[in-house]
Amino acid sequence: MSRLTLDSLKSLAESLRRERLEGGAQQHRAGIMLCGGTGCIAGGGVRIRDAFNAELKNKGLANEINVVLTGCNGFCAQGPVLTIQPDDTFYEKVTVGDVPAIVEEHFINNNPVERLMYKDPVSKQPIPFARDIPFFNHQILRALRNKGLIDPEKIEDYIAMDGYQAAAKALFEMTPDEIIAEVKRSGLRGRGGAGFPTGLKWEEAARVKAGLKYILCNGDEGDPGAFMDRSVMEGDPHVVLEGMIIGARAIGSHKGYIYVRAEYPLAVNHLQVALDQANEYGLLGTDILGTGFNLDIEIYQGAGAFVCGESTALMTSIEGKRGMPRTRPPQSVEQGLFGKPSVLNNVETFANVPLIILNGADWFRSLGTEKSTGTKVFALSGAVNNIGLIEVPMGTPLRHIILDIGGGIPKRRKFKAVQLGGPSGGCIPEQLLDTPVTFEDIVKTGAIMGSGGMVVMDDLNCMVSVAKFFLEFTADESCGKCTPCRIGTTVLYDLLKEITEGRGKEGDIELIGDLSKDIIASSLCGLGQSAPNPVLTTIQYFRDEFDAHIRQKWCPTGVCKELCTFYITPETCTGCGACSRVCPKKAISGEKKKPHRIAQELCIQCRSCYLACRFNSIKIGPRSMRDELAAQGIPEETAGATAAGKE
Amino acid sequence: MIELTIDNQKVAVEPGTSILEAALRHGIYIPNLCYDSRLKPYGGCRLCLVEVQGQRKLIASCATPVKAEMVVLTNTPKIAKVRKTLLELLLLHHPLDCPVCDKAGECKLQDLVFLYGASESRFSAVRRQETGLIDSPLIARTMSRCILCGKCVKLCHDYQGARAVNFIGRGFKTKVSPAFEETLDCEFCGQCVDACPVGALGSAAYRSRSRTWYEEEHATICPYCGCGCTTHLFIREGRITRARGKLGTGINNGDLCAKGRFGFDFIYGETRLTTPLIKKDGKHTPASWEEALTYIAKNLDTITQEHGPSAVGALGSPRCTMEDNYMLQRFMRQVIGSDNIDSIARFGHATAHMAIQQILGVGFHPIIWDAPQKADLILVLESDITSMLPVWGLNFIKAKNLGATLIVADALDTKLAKNSSQWLQIRPGSGEYLIKGMMKILIDEREPLRRQAAELPNFDAFVDSIEKFTPSFVSSLTGLPEQEITDLARVYADSGRRLLAITLGPSENKKGLNTLRSAANLVLLMGDDPATLQIPAELCNTLGMWAMGIRPLADGKDAYDMLYKGRLEALYIMGENPFVTFKNSELVELNLRGLEMLVVQDINYTDTARLADVILPACSWGEKAGTFMNATGDVQEMQRILPQTGGSLPDWQIFRDLARVMNNELCGIELEKIREDVGRLVTEFRQSAANPPAFYPVRDRPREAPDEDYPLILVTSDLLQHSGTLSVESRNLGSASSDAYLRVNPADAEKYNVSDDDFVRLSSRRGEVYVKARISSEVMEGMVFSPVHFPHVRIHSITHVAMYGEAPLDAVRVDPLD
């Protein structure tokens, strides 16, 4: 690879583009774009790729059909997935065993494999083409534009997709001020959760007169349930580098770090390969494209602390010290990493930058709302049919995302809440499902947009437990520096634990609210300032659940085992025995076609019977019912009888 | 100045001041637990939150600089509520130890809870238990009480440069601990103890001994090194219970070292003298003051009549006050008529004085306390400043943190080396050659410099004297690569304000007069202000003693003559223990025994006192009023705080009494007049003249070289915890460091069959001693290191005195005991 100039970059892009259209250098007639994201790799993606290579070779098709291990495709719960180009066929849940069938049926017999296609969740009909699958066609891809289309370990694939053209334009045709003006006008706001206007941040850093400045990329992605940045770093690492080059040019920096959490080894790997290849091509390092502009980027790995996603803690971590946030002033744009002016942006933020430069601020603003422009990538998970990554314009209503793109709630359960923003965010109930996803609208609900984690919850989720889960997380991840977060989160967690274990007291809710206010008001960094959010929003919207836990010692969803009693309503029980068959403790007894009964002393409150019953005959009552039911004794007709029958 | 309003009060402060500091300076109290004026703001306790008009959130006043027209409120209902909660949280898991906690009565948490806290807690929690007694010498750690303010960690890391403790674990489970939760093993300076706002850290010696409300607090001056720190002694029923620094007081601003903080109990040593003793039939028998003084007077008369006054000599003490030393030399010069007066400083400060006044033309050359912070480049030559003058040494670390380049040239990996910008590990004693090498390079490469220097006297002879110190030659002597030597010279010459810092105490042997002369030559060559060369006077009153004329002023004998050439018949020793502290102690012993009369006036029954004919008990520090002059030339006064021990008297008074017995009018001198005279001498001293500046061609002097029989080099020095003869009497300091040990490099240990913690025989051409070995990679191969103070080992019986200004390194061998 020889170092590129502006002209050679353009002509290389041109020829690579042509090649792609013609099926690559070998002029393949088709391409198997196999998803190589972490999820699909865990599902056997590499073995599947090897199996394809072997099978195609066997069948003499290796010259005609190309196999590419791309980055994360986004439809993670259906993995391993693949798309076949150019016809856009989509196969899901592929196994090594399916490979011969795909090669034989799809490629040789021209007969797509129906059983591997995506099925509509309601009609159950197969949908062969990706463009017809709602999960895909409702999305508008900008940050994820190269998803499923390129090999992340090949810089040529990126260049063929107009890669580094934006960086070239920024370096050759624009001044730093012009770059900043364009990014400001685009309205791009930080995608990591804070939503700070990116152009403004760059403008403040550019204003500082200093020799050494740092451009930093936050790839820590600590929110549980968030994997958007992972997909970008794994699947399209060059877009991050290109965004950083433009940012570095804007602020006047020649040294950059990408802080990647160590739990993303594939991302670290692909980023390093990308860095090496970009350096070889002269797209990074000294004298980029012959402009005289230098930018050296290094990867720095995290060490397992959520708090190191906070900007000052991140910088302290790169300095080799214990990752604890620092007081401000001074702001990081004046004194950040190693005391030098620094700009830290999120992965997704950087991924949006090249398009803004290439297509302009107006184009960027054409999607989204006045205050929240562009698109946002969400990681949809939880009780929803289509689990994975989706990119939609800002302003899209939550309902559309969850019910249309997400495909609704599986197993005929009911939507209960959607959690946005991870441990810093909140739960949004059904009555607010029409809220458009923007910074300004979500915040009105009490939650925050966050980095994009969106966890859907159904009527089987206990909101008190959810609140407890997030507090357990933040209490564990608290760095320990400041009093309110270090001690306060633990106290809040202890309070919730008491409530879920049946020792909640009247006044606890008010206490939680009061303490939360003080923790928010006095914490040093965003972790503490937002840690009470989940519990505050769940109390706000699901107060009755909390009251039930405290006053009646009752968990209506049956999650808090100390607070529930599972019992069968004899009036509606048909005696089908479905419940007793699944009970792991053989606690349910009853004659065939006669009402069954759960023996409380054996029941471990696992909910298996509750999920198995088709007749709505298993109810979840408060703790007190256990003793009442036990005292009632066992009715004669069911004494000693089992489902096998005994007269 | 920036004007702002705090609680409706208009205040004005310099830009860069934090809101908290602005408030405290104007008497407005904002509660805080993690703030320390010596450290960068931490912002962890959150108690200092205030409301600033125009800001939605509460602002941490410790971390926010003031802005013009700012309006600050420190005590609104909103703030009060948050403070209450914060204190409630802090107390929630804090053990209810007040009845048994030493901090009670001076505990910041107690005070703040009393002022701002709730009387009940809304939560229930399990209080932390002390997980086993964590025993370390001097510092008692009860970590269950720790509120994680971080002050000890930051002090130890950023300020002291020792880095002995840090946070381990995360969140609620965070602890302050040494690495891997091992027992604390550090310098035991105790800075963390004074900083701890609660009872988590305390003085182990103080544990359960007293309550703060029983104690009287007295400020005085520390009696150890030349820093002259102000230390606050706490007295209960006439006994010192503990010593602390107090932020904002003294030249040390509240900083203290292990000796200052814990070493005060040397005055309670087991060998304290309580009555005069006269040797009768080979035994020291108690006598009255009249008897003892008469005995001395009679013998002095006889000796002066037989041999003349020049047969009588005296040793003054850098540990005694100026009044004491003044009266000693008055007695010698007026009553006896002898100019044979000197001290241990002959082997320390006198060397510095000779070099500086001879070459730089300055007669009075104290150190400048904040010289390091004013420098851009600091070169520390073979000196462990943070052991010799520990609190001054902190300024070097501060300077480095402020951005100065700190270069340490030393064989040992000292604390300053660990905190330096660059550590040049040179062979012990080769510092002199390194300086010469630098000068040769600069003369050869920098024409303007050469031309300017050539106008000074002796330039040509000086250039000749360093001719052979080419980079390659210096490289072979120091062990440094040539490039590093050249780079050093250039970096030194190209930097802005330079500082060349060297210590030369009597116990050191890596440097000699010629090292200091070379350093002075370098300063002269660069055309720098003479204050560029900073050589501190070693002990608490070395400079003061020098000012009082404790040195031969006419043609008297100096310490070398008196103790090594055996030219006296009578010797009066005040506050010195030459048998232990002077080099080549066999020779010293010989000459002491050869005296007709030896008088020892001291606080302890030292090993020297054992040889004396008469022993007079003197009051110690604390038991007498007086003044010290520290290494910065400041005169500081001390009051009498404690009653005298037994029948002891202040030294100055003893001489007046002796004058009375000898019928001399000196006996009529009043204390007022003594103070007047002292003042006059100080003024004269500060105006000391010197010769005009001139180069000095240092001739290369051979040193004791290692050979096959004695293949190792012995380096001696002070320790942080022990520096002379007082510290070994301190039980506190002894708990941290009580054994003399020989540090041996691992490769040498293997070569010479030495195991860690075993006794070895250490021999030189003069004798042998038995000492414990400790294997350490802090010493270079080919060298061993030992402190010199512990009497039971007496390292000085194998050392030697420099004859011609060379560094008196000793060639030794180490053998395991079979």
Coordinates of N, CA and C in Angstrom, one line a residue, chain B residues 180-280:
Chain B
F180 N -1.5 -3.9 48.3 CA -1.8 -5.3 48.7 C -2.2 -5.4 50.1
E181 N -2.6 -4.3 50.7 CA -3.0 -4.3 52.2 C -1.9 -4.8 53.1
E182 N -0.7 -4.6 52.7 CA 0.4 -5.0 53.6 C 0.6 -4.0 54.7
T183 N 1.4 -4.3 55.7 CA 1.6 -3.4 56.8 C 2.3 -2.1 56.2
L184 N 1.9 -1.0 56.8 CA 2.5 0.2 56.3 C 4.0 0.3 56.6
D185 N 4.7 0.6 55.5 CA 6.2 0.7 55.6 C 6.6 1.8 54.8
C186 N 6.8 3.0 55.5 CA 7.1 4.2 54.7 C 8.1 5.0 55.5
E187 N 8.1 6.3 55.2 CA 9.1 7.2 55.9 C 8.7 7.5 57.3
F188 N 7.4 7.3 57.5 CA 6.8 7.7 58.8 C 7.0 9.1 59.1
C189 N 6.9 10.0 58.1 CA 6.9 11.4 58.3 C 5.8 11.9 59.2
G190 N 4.6 11.1 59.0 CA 3.5 11.5 59.8 C 2.6 12.7 59.3
Q191 N 2.9 13.1 58.1 CA 2.2 14.2 57.5 C 0.7 13.8 57.4
C192 N 0.5 12.6 57.1 CA -0.9 12.1 57.0 C -1.6 12.1 58.3
V193 N -0.9 11.9 59.4 CA -1.5 11.9 60.7 C -2.1 13.3 61.1
D194 N -1.3 14.3 60.8 CA -1.7 15.6 61.1 C -2.9 16.1 60.2
A195 N -2.9 15.5 59.0 CA -3.9 16.0 58.0 C -5.3 15.3 58.3
C196 N -5.2 14.1 58.9 CA -6.5 13.3 59.0 C -7.5 14.1 59.8
P197 N -8.7 14.3 59.3 CA -9.7 15.1 60.0 C -10.4 14.3 61.1
V198 N -10.3 13.0 61.0 CA -10.9 12.1 62.0 C -9.9 11.3 62.7
G199 N -10.4 10.3 63.4 CA -9.4 9.4 64.2 C -8.9 8.2 63.4
A200 N -9.0 8.3 62.1 CA -8.5 7.1 61.4 C -7.0 7.0 61.5
L201 N -6.3 8.1 61.4 CA -4.8 8.1 61.5 C -4.4 8.8 62.8
G202 N -3.5 8.2 63.5 CA -3.1 8.9 64.7 C -1.7 8.5 65.0
S203 N -1.1 9.1 66.0 CA 0.2 8.8 66.4 C 0.2 7.5 67.4
A204 N 0.9 6.5 67.0 CA 0.8 5.3 67.8 C 1.3 5.5 69.2
A205 N 2.3 6.4 69.4 CA 2.8 6.7 70.7 C 1.8 7.5 71.5
Y206 N 0.9 8.1 70.9 CA -0.1 9.0 71.6 C -1.3 8.2 72.0
R207 N -1.4 7.0 71.4 CA -2.7 6.3 71.5 C -3.1 6.0 72.9
S208 N -4.3 6.5 73.2 CA -4.9 6.3 74.6 C -4.1 6.9 75.7
R209 N -3.2 7.9 75.4 CA -2.4 8.4 76.5 C -3.0 9.7 77.1
S210 N -3.8 10.4 76.3 CA -4.3 11.7 76.8 C -5.5 12.1 76.1
R211 N -6.1 13.2 76.6 CA -7.2 13.8 75.9 C -6.8 15.2 75.6
T212 N -7.2 15.7 74.4 CA -6.7 17.0 74.0 C -7.0 18.1 75.0
W213 N -8.1 18.0 75.7 CA -8.5 19.1 76.6 C -7.6 19.1 77.9
Y214 N -6.8 18.1 78.1 CA -5.9 18.1 79.2 C -4.6 18.8 78.9
E215 N -4.4 19.1 77.6 CA -3.0 19.5 77.2 C -2.9 21.0 76.9
E216 N -1.7 21.5 77.2 CA -1.4 22.9 76.8 C -0.6 22.9 75.5
E217 N -0.8 23.8 74.7 CA -0.1 23.8 73.4 C 1.0 24.9 73.4
H218 N 2.2 24.6 73.0 CA 3.3 25.6 72.9 C 4.0 25.4 71.6
A219 N 4.2 26.6 71.0 CA 5.0 26.5 69.7 C 6.4 26.7 70.1
T220 N 7.3 25.9 69.4 CA 8.7 26.0 69.6 C 9.4 25.7 68.3
I221 N 10.7 25.7 68.3 CA 11.5 25.3 67.1 C 12.1 23.9 67.2
C222 N 11.9 23.2 66.2 CA 12.4 21.8 66.2 C 13.9 21.7 66.4
P223 N 14.5 20.9 67.2 CA 15.9 20.9 67.5 C 16.7 20.0 66.6
Y224 N 16.2 19.5 65.5 CA 16.9 18.6 64.7 C 17.7 19.3 63.5
C225 N 17.1 19.4 62.3 CA 18.0 19.8 61.2 C 17.9 21.3 61.0
G226 N 18.6 21.7 59.9 CA 18.7 23.1 59.7 C 17.4 23.8 59.2
C227 N 16.3 23.1 59.0 CA 15.1 23.7 58.5 C 14.6 24.7 59.6
G228 N 14.6 24.3 60.8 CA 14.1 25.2 61.8 C 12.6 25.3 61.8
C229 N 11.9 24.2 61.7 CA 10.5 24.2 61.6 C 9.9 24.6 62.9
T230 N 8.7 25.2 62.8 CA 7.9 25.5 64.0 C 7.1 24.3 64.3
T231 N 7.3 23.8 65.5 CA 6.5 22.6 65.9 C 5.7 23.0 67.1
H232 N 4.5 22.4 67.2 CA 3.6 22.7 68.4 C 3.6 21.5 69.3
L233 N 4.1 21.8 70.5 CA 4.2 20.7 71.5 C 3.0 20.7 72.4
F234 N 2.5 19.6 72.7 CA 1.4 19.5 73.6 C 1.9 18.9 74.9
I235 N 1.6 19.7 76.0 CA 2.2 19.3 77.3 C 1.1 18.9 78.2
R236 N 1.3 17.8 78.9 CA 0.4 17.4 79.9 C 1.1 17.2 81.2
E237 N 0.8 17.9 82.2 CA 1.5 17.8 83.5 C 3.0 17.7 83.3
G238 N 3.5 18.7 82.5 CA 5.0 18.8 82.4 C 5.7 17.8 81.5
R239 N 4.9 17.1 80.8 CA 5.5 16.1 79.8 C 5.0 16.3 78.4
I240 N 5.8 16.2 77.5 CA 5.3 16.3 76.1 C 4.6 15.0 75.7
T241 N 3.4 15.2 75.2 CA 2.6 14.0 74.8 C 2.7 13.8 73.3
R242 N 2.8 14.9 72.5 CA 2.9 14.8 71.1 C 3.3 16.1 70.5
A243 N 3.7 16.1 69.2 CA 4.1 17.3 68.5 C 3.3 17.3 67.2
R244 N 2.9 18.5 66.8 CA 2.2 18.6 65.5 C 2.7 19.8 64.8
G245 N 2.5 19.8 63.5 CA 2.7 21.0 62.7 C 1.3 21.7 62.7
K246 N 1.4 23.0 62.4 CA 0.1 23.8 62.3 C 0.2 24.6 61.0
L247 N -0.8 24.3 60.1 CA -0.8 25.0 58.8 C -0.8 26.5 59.0
G248 N 0.1 27.1 58.3 CA 0.1 28.6 58.4 C 1.1 29.1 59.4
T249 N 1.8 28.2 60.2 CA 2.8 28.7 61.1 C 4.1 28.3 60.7
G250 N 5.1 29.1 61.0 CA 6.5 28.7 60.8 C 7.0 28.7 59.3
I251 N 8.3 28.6 59.2 CA 8.8 28.6 57.8 C 8.3 27.3 57.1
N252 N 8.0 26.3 57.9 CA 7.5 25.1 57.4 C 6.0 25.0 57.1
N253 N 5.3 26.1 57.4 CA 3.9 26.1 57.1 C 3.1 24.9 57.6
G254 N 3.6 24.3 58.7 CA 2.9 23.2 59.3 C 3.4 21.9 58.8
D255 N 4.3 21.8 57.9 CA 4.9 20.5 57.5 C 6.0 20.1 58.5
L256 N 6.1 18.8 58.8 CA 7.1 18.3 59.7 C 7.6 17.0 59.1
C257 N 8.7 16.6 59.6 CA 9.2 15.3 59.2 C 9.1 14.3 60.4
A258 N 9.6 13.1 60.2 CA 9.5 12.1 61.2 C 10.2 12.6 62.5
K259 N 11.3 13.2 62.3 CA 12.1 13.6 63.5 C 11.3 14.7 64.3
G260 N 10.9 15.7 63.5 CA 10.2 16.8 64.2 C 8.9 16.4 64.8
R261 N 8.2 15.5 64.2 CA 6.9 15.1 64.6 C 7.0 14.0 65.7
F262 N 7.9 13.1 65.6 CA 7.9 12.0 66.6 C 9.1 12.0 67.5
G263 N 10.2 12.7 67.1 CA 11.5 12.6 67.7 C 11.6 13.4 69.0
F264 N 10.6 14.1 69.5 CA 10.7 15.0 70.6 C 11.0 14.2 71.9
D265 N 10.8 12.9 71.9 CA 11.0 12.2 73.2 C 12.4 11.8 73.4
F266 N 13.3 12.3 72.6 CA 14.7 12.0 72.9 C 15.1 12.6 74.3
I267 N 14.3 13.6 74.7 CA 14.7 14.2 76.0 C 14.3 13.3 77.2
Y268 N 13.6 12.3 76.9 CA 13.2 11.3 77.9 C 14.1 10.0 77.8
G269 N 15.2 10.2 77.1 CA 16.1 9.0 76.9 C 16.5 8.4 78.3
E270 N 16.9 7.2 78.2 CA 17.3 6.5 79.5 C 18.6 7.0 80.1
T271 N 19.4 7.6 79.2 CA 20.7 8.0 79.8 C 20.8 9.5 80.2
R272 N 19.6 10.1 80.4 CA 19.6 11.5 80.8 C 20.4 11.7 82.0
L273 N 21.2 12.8 82.0 CA 22.0 13.1 83.2 C 21.2 14.0 84.2
T274 N 21.3 13.7 85.4 CA 20.6 14.5 86.4 C 21.4 15.2 87.4
T275 N 22.7 14.7 87.5 CA 23.6 15.3 88.5 C 25.0 15.4 87.9
P276 N 25.8 16.3 88.4 CA 27.2 16.3 87.9 C 27.9 15.0 88.4
L277 N 28.9 14.6 87.6 CA 29.6 13.3 87.9 C 31.1 13.6 87.8
I278 N 31.9 13.1 88.8 CA 33.3 13.2 88.8 C 33.9 11.8 88.8
K279 N 34.9 11.6 88.0 CA 35.5 10.2 88.0 C 36.4 10.1 89.2
K280 N 36.1 9.2 90.0 CA 36.9 8.9 91.2 C 37.2 7.4 91.2

